[in-house]
Amino acid sequence: MTDHAAGVPNGLRERVRFYLLDHRTPTGKTIDIALLALNVVFVGIFVVQTYALSAATRSLLWNAEVAVAAVFFLEYALRLYGARDRVAEFTDPYTVVDLLSVLPTLAVLFLPIPVIVTTVGFLRAIRIVRVLRFYRFTRDEEFFFGTVSVQSLRVTKLLLTVLVLFFLSAGLFYGVEAGTNPKIGNFGDAFYYVVVALTTVGFGDITPVTQAGRWVTVAAVLAAIILVPWQASKIVREWTGRETVDVTCPDCGLTGHDHDASHCKACGHVIYQEFDAHER
């Protein structure tokens, strides 16, 4: 599909909004692919920077981080510029994550040196929220490679939730334990600890030594208990709900019954007449 065939608006602001939301035109797909690739690079830079590197490599990675952060900040500004309701866009969770993901880099660039020194632990921890940007690509069933089913989208979100939970917890744990815990020397050590902790294996070879590290572990375990079953339940409802009829019981209000049901499974009210009318 060409851009012209997709009905691209003429105004600059409307065109900016269109392409940032579009998944069908060549331009829209290119923007999506480019942002996804830059997101992978952005996250990868964070991980690599936690390892022992030469000064030249660190300088190269920092320049790359600044360049990618500049692109993301431009995207953030363009989303606000093109939005119909800028207040709603500014408070949108995805937009808030977009801003938070680049704030640490911008802070290092523009804040005075003493402020950077006193807040380096906070900045190191908050940088990990950039992994949440991946959720922007699962907002609906349309992707740059085509349209997927709701079921496939929910499976993708479940897998993404697990990966993001591991990655975010590991990044936060590294941010509060690195430099204090001798067994946390890089992101890989923190990721290993989080996987062992959240899967309840508990080898005990790595344990938190700071109060913040303990609270990060508690928060990660609670998040895993809540978020993973919540996402999984959506998939189960999708799979088990295929054979139901979307009819509401007039007595108790329950929606969704088996095709061959003659009575409401919650209150016993006779509903086969409603099913017959629905099918006709």
PDB file of C-alpha atoms in Angstrom:
ATOM      1  CA  MET A   1       0.000   0.000   0.000  1.00  0.00           C
ATOM      2  CA  THR A   2       1.396   3.389  -0.984  1.00  0.00           C
ATOM      3  CA  ASP A   3       1.285   6.417   1.286  1.00  0.00           C
ATOM      4  CA  HIS A   4      -1.052   8.171  -1.117  1.00  0.00           C
ATOM      5  CA  ALA A   5      -3.505   5.242  -1.174  1.00  0.00           C
ATOM      6  CA  ALA A   6      -3.643   5.225   2.614  1.00  0.00           C
ATOM      7  CA  GLY A   7      -5.099   8.719   2.673  1.00  0.00           C
ATOM      8  CA  VAL A   8      -2.282  10.611   4.351  1.00  0.00           C
ATOM      9  CA  PRO A   9      -3.562  13.982   5.648  1.00  0.00           C
ATOM     10  CA  ASN A  10      -2.173  17.202   4.221  1.00  0.00           C
ATOM     11  CA  GLY A  11      -1.495  19.283   7.352  1.00  0.00           C
ATOM     12  CA  LEU A  12       1.954  18.963   8.972  1.00  0.00           C
ATOM     13  CA  ARG A  13       0.605  18.252  12.448  1.00  0.00           C
ATOM     14  CA  GLU A  14      -1.931  15.720  11.153  1.00  0.00           C
ATOM     15  CA  ARG A  15       0.753  14.057   9.023  1.00  0.00           C
ATOM     16  CA  VAL A  16       3.118  13.740  11.997  1.00  0.00           C
ATOM     17  CA  ARG A  17       0.366  12.128  14.076  1.00  0.00           C
ATOM     18  CA  PHE A  18      -0.593   9.823  11.203  1.00  0.00           C
ATOM     19  CA  TYR A  19       2.895   8.426  10.615  1.00  0.00           C
ATOM     20  CA  LEU A  20       3.641   7.923  14.319  1.00  0.00           C
ATOM     21  CA  LEU A  21       0.482   5.799  14.624  1.00  0.00           C
ATOM     22  CA  ASP A  22       0.510   4.214  11.169  1.00  0.00           C
ATOM     23  CA  HIS A  23       1.488   0.570  10.583  1.00  0.00           C
ATOM     24  CA  ARG A  24       0.404   0.138   6.955  1.00  0.00           C
ATOM     25  CA  THR A  25       2.181   2.594   4.671  1.00  0.00           C
ATOM     26  CA  PRO A  26       5.842   2.114   3.704  1.00  0.00           C
ATOM     27  CA  THR A  27       6.780   5.243   5.645  1.00  0.00           C
ATOM     28  CA  GLY A  28       4.872   4.123   8.733  1.00  0.00           C
ATOM     29  CA  LYS A  29       6.447   0.656   8.617  1.00  0.00           C
ATOM     30  CA  THR A  30       9.921   2.144   8.206  1.00  0.00           C
ATOM     31  CA  ILE A  31       9.409   4.362  11.257  1.00  0.00           C
ATOM     32  CA  ASP A  32       8.194   1.386  13.306  1.00  0.00           C
ATOM     33  CA  ILE A  33      11.138  -0.814  12.292  1.00  0.00           C
ATOM     34  CA  ALA A  34      13.642   1.981  12.920  1.00  0.00           C
ATOM     35  CA  LEU A  35      12.236   2.746  16.388  1.00  0.00           C
ATOM     36  CA  LEU A  36      12.174  -0.945  17.325  1.00  0.00           C
ATOM     37  CA  ALA A  37      15.785  -1.403  16.177  1.00  0.00           C
ATOM     38  CA  LEU A  38      16.907   1.702  18.078  1.00  0.00           C
ATOM     39  CA  ASN A  39      15.097   0.435  21.149  1.00  0.00           C
ATOM     40  CA  VAL A  40      17.061  -2.820  21.003  1.00  0.00           C
ATOM     41  CA  VAL A  41      20.277  -0.816  20.631  1.00  0.00           C
ATOM     42  CA  PHE A  42      19.308   1.458  23.524  1.00  0.00           C
ATOM     43  CA  VAL A  43      18.689  -1.489  25.850  1.00  0.00           C
ATOM     44  CA  GLY A  44      21.807  -3.267  24.612  1.00  0.00           C
ATOM     45  CA  ILE A  45      23.967  -0.235  25.410  1.00  0.00           C
ATOM     46  CA  PHE A  46      22.727  -0.253  29.000  1.00  0.00           C
ATOM     47  CA  VAL A  47      23.636  -3.932  29.407  1.00  0.00           C
ATOM     48  CA  VAL A  48      27.071  -3.661  27.782  1.00  0.00           C
ATOM     49  CA  GLN A  49      28.004  -0.614  29.868  1.00  0.00           C
ATOM     50  CA  THR A  50      27.781  -2.676  33.070  1.00  0.00           C
ATOM     51  CA  TYR A  51      30.790  -4.780  32.014  1.00  0.00           C
ATOM     52  CA  ALA A  52      34.497  -3.934  32.173  1.00  0.00           C
ATOM     53  CA  LEU A  53      35.350  -1.984  29.009  1.00  0.00           C
ATOM     54  CA  SER A  54      38.172   0.101  27.681  1.00  0.00           C
ATOM     55  CA  ALA A  55      37.928   3.886  27.811  1.00  0.00           C
ATOM     56  CA  ALA A  56      37.603   4.053  24.022  1.00  0.00           C
ATOM     57  CA  THR A  57      34.718   1.569  24.003  1.00  0.00           C
ATOM     58  CA  ARG A  58      32.932   3.414  26.797  1.00  0.00           C
ATOM     59  CA  SER A  59      33.281   6.673  24.902  1.00  0.00           C
ATOM     60  CA  LEU A  60      31.892   5.064  21.742  1.00  0.00           C
ATOM     61  CA  LEU A  61      28.924   3.604  23.647  1.00  0.00           C
ATOM     62  CA  TRP A  62      28.219   6.931  25.339  1.00  0.00           C
ATOM     63  CA  ASN A  63      28.153   8.748  21.997  1.00  0.00           C
ATOM     64  CA  ALA A  64      25.800   6.090  20.627  1.00  0.00           C
ATOM     65  CA  GLU A  65      23.558   6.418  23.684  1.00  0.00           C
ATOM     66  CA  VAL A  66      23.381  10.202  23.291  1.00  0.00           C
ATOM     67  CA  ALA A  67      22.505   9.852  19.603  1.00  0.00           C
ATOM     68  CA  VAL A  68      19.740   7.307  20.226  1.00  0.00           C
ATOM     69  CA  ALA A  69      18.398   9.310  23.171  1.00  0.00           C
ATOM     70  CA  ALA A  70      18.229  12.377  20.934  1.00  0.00           C
ATOM     71  CA  VAL A  71      16.147  10.437  18.398  1.00  0.00           C
ATOM     72  CA  PHE A  72      13.791   9.214  21.115  1.00  0.00           C
ATOM     73  CA  PHE A  73      13.447  12.696  22.578  1.00  0.00           C
ATOM     74  CA  LEU A  74      12.605  14.001  19.092  1.00  0.00           C
ATOM     75  CA  GLU A  75       9.984  11.256  18.781  1.00  0.00           C
ATOM     76  CA  TYR A  76       8.592  12.267  22.178  1.00  0.00           C
ATOM     77  CA  ALA A  77       8.362  15.916  21.112  1.00  0.00           C
ATOM     78  CA  LEU A  78       6.722  14.997  17.803  1.00  0.00           C
ATOM     79  CA  ARG A  79       4.111  12.850  19.553  1.00  0.00           C
ATOM     80  CA  LEU A  80       3.170  15.824  21.733  1.00  0.00           C
ATOM     81  CA  TYR A  81       3.169  18.136  18.719  1.00  0.00           C
ATOM     82  CA  GLY A  82       0.931  15.890  16.625  1.00  0.00           C
ATOM     83  CA  ALA A  83      -1.486  14.798  19.367  1.00  0.00           C
ATOM     84  CA  ARG A  84      -5.071  16.012  19.207  1.00  0.00           C
ATOM     85  CA  ASP A  85      -5.169  16.199  23.017  1.00  0.00           C
ATOM     86  CA  ARG A  86      -1.682  17.080  24.228  1.00  0.00           C
ATOM     87  CA  VAL A  87      -2.544  16.771  27.909  1.00  0.00           C
ATOM     88  CA  ALA A  88      -3.860  13.236  27.364  1.00  0.00           C
ATOM     89  CA  GLU A  89      -0.779  12.375  25.305  1.00  0.00           C
ATOM     90  CA  PHE A  90       1.558  13.840  27.924  1.00  0.00           C
ATOM     91  CA  THR A  91      -0.017  11.710  30.676  1.00  0.00           C
ATOM     92  CA  ASP A  92      -0.289   8.564  28.543  1.00  0.00           C
ATOM     93  CA  PRO A  93       1.739   5.759  30.236  1.00  0.00           C
ATOM     94  CA  TYR A  94       3.607   4.970  27.011  1.00  0.00           C
ATOM     95  CA  THR A  95       4.578   8.620  26.569  1.00  0.00           C
ATOM     96  CA  VAL A  96       5.678   8.897  30.202  1.00  0.00           C
ATOM     97  CA  VAL A  97       7.931   5.848  29.712  1.00  0.00           C
ATOM     98  CA  ASP A  98       9.331   7.438  26.533  1.00  0.00           C
ATOM     99  CA  LEU A  99      10.398  10.491  28.547  1.00  0.00           C
ATOM    100  CA  LEU A 100      11.719   8.528  31.531  1.00  0.00           C
ATOM    101  CA  SER A 101      13.837   6.350  29.253  1.00  0.00           C
ATOM    102  CA  VAL A 102      15.888   9.316  28.027  1.00  0.00           C
ATOM    103  CA  LEU A 103      15.931  11.439  31.195  1.00  0.00           C
ATOM    104  CA  PRO A 104      19.084   9.825  32.690  1.00  0.00           C
ATOM    105  CA  THR A 105      21.073  10.499  29.510  1.00  0.00           C
ATOM    106  CA  LEU A 106      19.778  14.065  29.274  1.00  0.00           C
ATOM    107  CA  ALA A 107      20.507  14.609  32.972  1.00  0.00           C
ATOM    108  CA  VAL A 108      24.137  13.561  32.556  1.00  0.00           C
ATOM    109  CA  LEU A 109      24.432  15.960  29.619  1.00  0.00           C
ATOM    110  CA  PHE A 110      22.828  19.036  31.150  1.00  0.00           C
ATOM    111  CA  LEU A 111      22.902  18.829  34.967  1.00  0.00           C
ATOM    112  CA  PRO A 112      25.866  20.202  36.936  1.00  0.00           C
ATOM    113  CA  ILE A 113      28.584  17.684  37.841  1.00  0.00           C
ATOM    114  CA  PRO A 114      27.923  17.745  41.645  1.00  0.00           C
ATOM    115  CA  VAL A 115      24.269  16.880  41.049  1.00  0.00           C
ATOM    116  CA  ILE A 116      25.261  13.976  38.814  1.00  0.00           C
ATOM    117  CA  VAL A 117      27.608  12.613  41.472  1.00  0.00           C
ATOM    118  CA  THR A 118      24.947  12.703  44.195  1.00  0.00           C
ATOM    119  CA  THR A 119      22.257  11.116  42.023  1.00  0.00           C
ATOM    120  CA  VAL A 120      24.278   8.570  40.065  1.00  0.00           C
ATOM    121  CA  GLY A 121      22.669   5.609  41.855  1.00  0.00           C
ATOM    122  CA  PHE A 122      19.191   6.883  41.069  1.00  0.00           C
ATOM    123  CA  LEU A 123      20.121   7.579  37.445  1.00  0.00           C
ATOM    124  CA  ARG A 124      21.694   4.150  37.056  1.00  0.00           C
ATOM    125  CA  ALA A 125      18.497   2.514  38.317  1.00  0.00           C
ATOM    126  CA  ILE A 126      16.004   4.604  36.353  1.00  0.00           C
ATOM    127  CA  ARG A 127      17.752   4.001  33.029  1.00  0.00           C
ATOM    128  CA  ILE A 128      16.347   0.484  32.977  1.00  0.00           C
ATOM    129  CA  VAL A 129      12.786   1.725  32.350  1.00  0.00           C
ATOM    130  CA  ARG A 130      13.766   2.068  28.701  1.00  0.00           C
ATOM    131  CA  VAL A 131      12.906  -1.635  28.304  1.00  0.00           C
ATOM    132  CA  LEU A 132       9.229  -0.722  28.841  1.00  0.00           C
ATOM    133  CA  ARG A 133       9.279   1.065  25.481  1.00  0.00           C
ATOM    134  CA  PHE A 134       8.781  -2.337  23.834  1.00  0.00           C
ATOM    135  CA  TYR A 135       5.154  -2.312  25.030  1.00  0.00           C
ATOM    136  CA  ARG A 136       4.399   0.533  22.616  1.00  0.00           C
ATOM    137  CA  PHE A 137       4.680  -2.003  19.802  1.00  0.00           C
ATOM    138  CA  THR A 138       1.917  -4.192  21.306  1.00  0.00           C
ATOM    139  CA  ARG A 139      -0.815  -1.574  21.646  1.00  0.00           C
ATOM    140  CA  ASP A 140      -3.009  -3.163  18.979  1.00  0.00           C
ATOM    141  CA  GLU A 141      -3.115  -6.041  16.523  1.00  0.00           C
ATOM    142  CA  GLU A 142      -1.385  -4.137  13.705  1.00  0.00           C
ATOM    143  CA  PHE A 143       2.382  -4.394  13.310  1.00  0.00           C
ATOM    144  CA  PHE A 144       4.760  -3.346  10.573  1.00  0.00           C
ATOM    145  CA  PHE A 145       4.752  -6.958   9.319  1.00  0.00           C
ATOM    146  CA  GLY A 146       0.943  -7.202   9.184  1.00  0.00           C
ATOM    147  CA  THR A 147      -2.056  -7.838  11.385  1.00  0.00           C
ATOM    148  CA  VAL A 148      -2.008 -10.538  14.040  1.00  0.00           C
ATOM    149  CA  SER A 149      -4.882 -12.144  15.925  1.00  0.00           C
ATOM    150  CA  VAL A 150      -5.911 -10.968  19.377  1.00  0.00           C
ATOM    151  CA  GLN A 151      -4.838 -14.361  20.688  1.00  0.00           C
ATOM    152  CA  SER A 152      -1.340 -14.045  19.204  1.00  0.00           C
ATOM    153  CA  LEU A 153      -1.064 -10.513  20.560  1.00  0.00           C
ATOM    154  CA  ARG A 154      -1.896 -11.694  24.075  1.00  0.00           C
ATOM    155  CA  VAL A 155       0.664 -14.503  23.877  1.00  0.00           C
ATOM    156  CA  THR A 156       3.225 -11.931  22.738  1.00  0.00           C
ATOM    157  CA  LYS A 157       2.322  -9.666  25.655  1.00  0.00           C
ATOM    158  CA  LEU A 158       2.660 -12.556  28.099  1.00  0.00           C
ATOM    159  CA  LEU A 159       6.145 -13.406  26.836  1.00  0.00           C
ATOM    160  CA  LEU A 160       7.076  -9.721  26.805  1.00  0.00           C
ATOM    161  CA  THR A 161       5.768  -9.307  30.355  1.00  0.00           C
ATOM    162  CA  VAL A 162       7.985 -12.136  31.608  1.00  0.00           C
ATOM    163  CA  LEU A 163      11.067 -10.812  29.801  1.00  0.00           C
ATOM    164  CA  VAL A 164      10.453  -7.217  30.888  1.00  0.00           C
ATOM    165  CA  LEU A 165       9.869  -8.316  34.477  1.00  0.00           C
ATOM    166  CA  PHE A 166      13.176 -10.208  34.523  1.00  0.00           C
ATOM    167  CA  PHE A 167      15.057  -7.432  32.768  1.00  0.00           C
ATOM    168  CA  LEU A 168      13.575  -4.566  34.783  1.00  0.00           C
ATOM    169  CA  SER A 169      14.117  -6.364  38.091  1.00  0.00           C
ATOM    170  CA  ALA A 170      17.695  -7.231  37.140  1.00  0.00           C
ATOM    171  CA  GLY A 171      18.425  -3.646  36.118  1.00  0.00           C
ATOM    172  CA  LEU A 172      17.016  -2.216  39.331  1.00  0.00           C
ATOM    173  CA  PHE A 173      18.812  -4.826  41.421  1.00  0.00           C
ATOM    174  CA  TYR A 174      22.069  -4.036  39.660  1.00  0.00           C
ATOM    175  CA  GLY A 175      21.477  -0.318  40.167  1.00  0.00           C
ATOM    176  CA  VAL A 176      21.163  -0.639  43.954  1.00  0.00           C
ATOM    177  CA  GLU A 177      23.624  -3.483  44.589  1.00  0.00           C
ATOM    178  CA  ALA A 178      26.525  -2.763  42.204  1.00  0.00           C
ATOM    179  CA  GLY A 179      29.493  -1.348  44.040  1.00  0.00           C
ATOM    180  CA  THR A 180      28.194  -2.678  47.372  1.00  0.00           C
ATOM    181  CA  ASN A 181      27.568  -6.350  46.717  1.00  0.00           C
ATOM    182  CA  PRO A 182      30.839  -8.053  45.676  1.00  0.00           C
ATOM    183  CA  LYS A 183      28.900 -10.743  43.816  1.00  0.00           C
ATOM    184  CA  ILE A 184      27.129  -8.241  41.523  1.00  0.00           C
ATOM    185  CA  GLY A 185      29.765  -7.103  39.070  1.00  0.00           C
ATOM    186  CA  ASN A 186      27.642  -6.682  35.946  1.00  0.00           C
ATOM    187  CA  PHE A 187      24.128  -6.984  34.566  1.00  0.00           C
ATOM    188  CA  GLY A 188      24.553 -10.720  33.919  1.00  0.00           C
ATOM    189  CA  ASP A 189      25.091 -11.366  37.629  1.00  0.00           C
ATOM    190  CA  ALA A 190      21.957  -9.401  38.514  1.00  0.00           C
ATOM    191  CA  PHE A 191      19.921 -11.152  35.809  1.00  0.00           C
ATOM    192  CA  TYR A 192      21.060 -14.554  37.077  1.00  0.00           C
ATOM    193  CA  TYR A 193      19.999 -13.635  40.626  1.00  0.00           C
ATOM    194  CA  VAL A 194      16.571 -12.405  39.498  1.00  0.00           C
ATOM    195  CA  VAL A 195      15.836 -15.512  37.435  1.00  0.00           C
ATOM    196  CA  VAL A 196      16.837 -17.764  40.327  1.00  0.00           C
ATOM    197  CA  ALA A 197      14.802 -15.696  42.798  1.00  0.00           C
ATOM    198  CA  LEU A 198      11.621 -15.351  40.716  1.00  0.00           C
ATOM    199  CA  THR A 199      11.581 -19.009  39.738  1.00  0.00           C
ATOM    200  CA  THR A 200      11.882 -19.859  43.468  1.00  0.00           C
ATOM    201  CA  VAL A 201      14.986 -22.004  42.869  1.00  0.00           C
ATOM    202  CA  GLY A 202      16.953 -20.011  45.443  1.00  0.00           C
ATOM    203  CA  PHE A 203      20.519 -21.374  45.213  1.00  0.00           C
ATOM    204  CA  GLY A 204      21.658 -18.823  47.768  1.00  0.00           C
ATOM    205  CA  ASP A 205      24.967 -18.074  46.036  1.00  0.00           C
ATOM    206  CA  ILE A 206      23.881 -14.452  45.534  1.00  0.00           C
ATOM    207  CA  THR A 207      21.862 -12.557  48.133  1.00  0.00           C
ATOM    208  CA  PRO A 208      21.045  -8.841  48.506  1.00  0.00           C
ATOM    209  CA  VAL A 209      23.230  -6.941  50.932  1.00  0.00           C
ATOM    210  CA  THR A 210      21.393  -3.612  50.862  1.00  0.00           C
ATOM    211  CA  GLN A 211      17.941  -2.716  52.111  1.00  0.00           C
ATOM    212  CA  ALA A 212      17.057  -1.404  48.657  1.00  0.00           C
ATOM    213  CA  GLY A 213      18.130  -4.712  47.100  1.00  0.00           C
ATOM    214  CA  ARG A 214      15.823  -6.613  49.436  1.00  0.00           C
ATOM    215  CA  TRP A 215      12.895  -4.370  48.552  1.00  0.00           C
ATOM    216  CA  VAL A 216      13.608  -4.736  44.822  1.00  0.00           C
ATOM    217  CA  THR A 217      13.505  -8.504  45.282  1.00  0.00           C
ATOM    218  CA  VAL A 218      10.212  -8.327  47.193  1.00  0.00           C
ATOM    219  CA  ALA A 219       8.672  -6.042  44.554  1.00  0.00           C
ATOM    220  CA  ALA A 220       9.860  -8.324  41.736  1.00  0.00           C
ATOM    221  CA  VAL A 221       8.372 -11.445  43.365  1.00  0.00           C
ATOM    222  CA  LEU A 222       5.048  -9.686  43.998  1.00  0.00           C
ATOM    223  CA  ALA A 223       4.969  -8.363  40.431  1.00  0.00           C
ATOM    224  CA  ALA A 224       5.610 -11.869  39.088  1.00  0.00           C
ATOM    225  CA  ILE A 225       2.795 -13.279  41.225  1.00  0.00           C
ATOM    226  CA  ILE A 226       0.346 -10.639  39.956  1.00  0.00           C
ATOM    227  CA  LEU A 227       1.314  -9.791  36.377  1.00  0.00           C
ATOM    228  CA  VAL A 228       2.128 -13.191  34.873  1.00  0.00           C
ATOM    229  CA  PRO A 229      -1.135 -14.930  35.966  1.00  0.00           C
ATOM    230  CA  TRP A 230      -3.087 -11.815  34.911  1.00  0.00           C
ATOM    231  CA  GLN A 231      -1.668 -11.962  31.374  1.00  0.00           C
ATOM    232  CA  ALA A 232      -2.037 -15.754  31.252  1.00  0.00           C
ATOM    233  CA  SER A 233      -5.699 -15.528  32.305  1.00  0.00           C
ATOM    234  CA  LYS A 234      -6.417 -13.361  29.261  1.00  0.00           C
ATOM    235  CA  ILE A 235      -5.055 -16.089  27.001  1.00  0.00           C
ATOM    236  CA  VAL A 236      -7.061 -18.781  28.802  1.00  0.00           C
ATOM    237  CA  ARG A 237     -10.250 -16.711  28.523  1.00  0.00           C
ATOM    238  CA  GLU A 238      -9.585 -16.237  24.827  1.00  0.00           C
ATOM    239  CA  TRP A 239      -9.095 -19.959  24.245  1.00  0.00           C
ATOM    240  CA  THR A 240     -12.010 -21.113  26.399  1.00  0.00           C
ATOM    241  CA  GLY A 241     -14.379 -18.372  25.268  1.00  0.00           C
ATOM    242  CA  ARG A 242     -14.571 -19.393  21.620  1.00  0.00           C
ATOM    243  CA  GLU A 243     -17.527 -21.703  22.123  1.00  0.00           C
ATOM    244  CA  THR A 244     -19.658 -19.245  24.058  1.00  0.00           C
ATOM    245  CA  VAL A 245     -22.456 -16.948  22.905  1.00  0.00           C
ATOM    246  CA  ASP A 246     -22.271 -13.285  23.811  1.00  0.00           C
ATOM    247  CA  VAL A 247     -25.709 -13.099  25.448  1.00  0.00           C
ATOM    248  CA  THR A 248     -26.416 -11.393  28.771  1.00  0.00           C
ATOM    249  CA  CYS A 249     -28.695 -13.009  31.320  1.00  0.00           C
ATOM    250  CA  PRO A 250     -31.555 -10.558  32.027  1.00  0.00           C
ATOM    251  CA  ASP A 251     -31.748 -11.712  35.631  1.00  0.00           C
ATOM    252  CA  CYS A 252     -28.152 -11.621  36.950  1.00  0.00           C
ATOM    253  CA  GLY A 253     -26.334  -9.889  34.090  1.00  0.00           C
ATOM    254  CA  LEU A 254     -23.804 -12.663  33.381  1.00  0.00           C
ATOM    255  CA  THR A 255     -22.461 -12.433  29.826  1.00  0.00           C
ATOM    256  CA  GLY A 256     -21.196 -15.425  27.835  1.00  0.00           C
ATOM    257  CA  HIS A 257     -22.883 -18.826  27.880  1.00  0.00           C
ATOM    258  CA  ASP A 258     -22.411 -22.164  26.141  1.00  0.00           C
ATOM    259  CA  HIS A 259     -24.179 -22.634  22.824  1.00  0.00           C
ATOM    260  CA  ASP A 260     -26.345 -25.453  24.145  1.00  0.00           C
ATOM    261  CA  ALA A 261     -27.182 -23.812  27.496  1.00  0.00           C
ATOM    262  CA  SER A 262     -30.897 -23.477  28.287  1.00  0.00           C
ATOM    263  CA  HIS A 263     -30.391 -21.826  31.681  1.00  0.00           C
ATOM    264  CA  CYS A 264     -27.948 -19.264  33.030  1.00  0.00           C
ATOM    265  CA  LYS A 265     -25.014 -21.058  34.651  1.00  0.00           C
ATOM    266  CA  ALA A 266     -24.899 -18.450  37.443  1.00  0.00           C
ATOM    267  CA  CYS A 267     -28.508 -17.956  38.527  1.00  0.00           C
ATOM    268  CA  GLY A 268     -30.488 -20.620  36.641  1.00  0.00           C
ATOM    269  CA  HIS A 269     -32.677 -18.159  34.725  1.00  0.00           C
ATOM    270  CA  VAL A 270     -34.144 -19.605  31.489  1.00  0.00           C
ATOM    271  CA  ILE A 271     -32.160 -18.125  28.599  1.00  0.00           C
ATOM    272  CA  TYR A 272     -32.652 -20.485  25.647  1.00  0.00           C
ATOM    273  CA  GLN A 273     -35.273 -18.132  24.190  1.00  0.00           C
ATOM    274  CA  GLU A 274     -32.670 -15.361  24.139  1.00  0.00           C
ATOM    275  CA  PHE A 275     -30.171 -17.685  22.434  1.00  0.00           C
ATOM    276  CA  ASP A 276     -32.732 -18.609  19.797  1.00  0.00           C
ATOM    277  CA  ALA A 277     -33.452 -14.954  19.109  1.00  0.00           C
ATOM    278  CA  HIS A 278     -29.739 -14.172  18.979  1.00  0.00           C
ATOM    279  CA  GLU A 279     -29.026 -16.948  16.458  1.00  0.00           C
ATOM    280  CA  ARG A 280     -31.906 -15.856  14.246  1.00  0.00           C
TER     281      ARG A 280
END
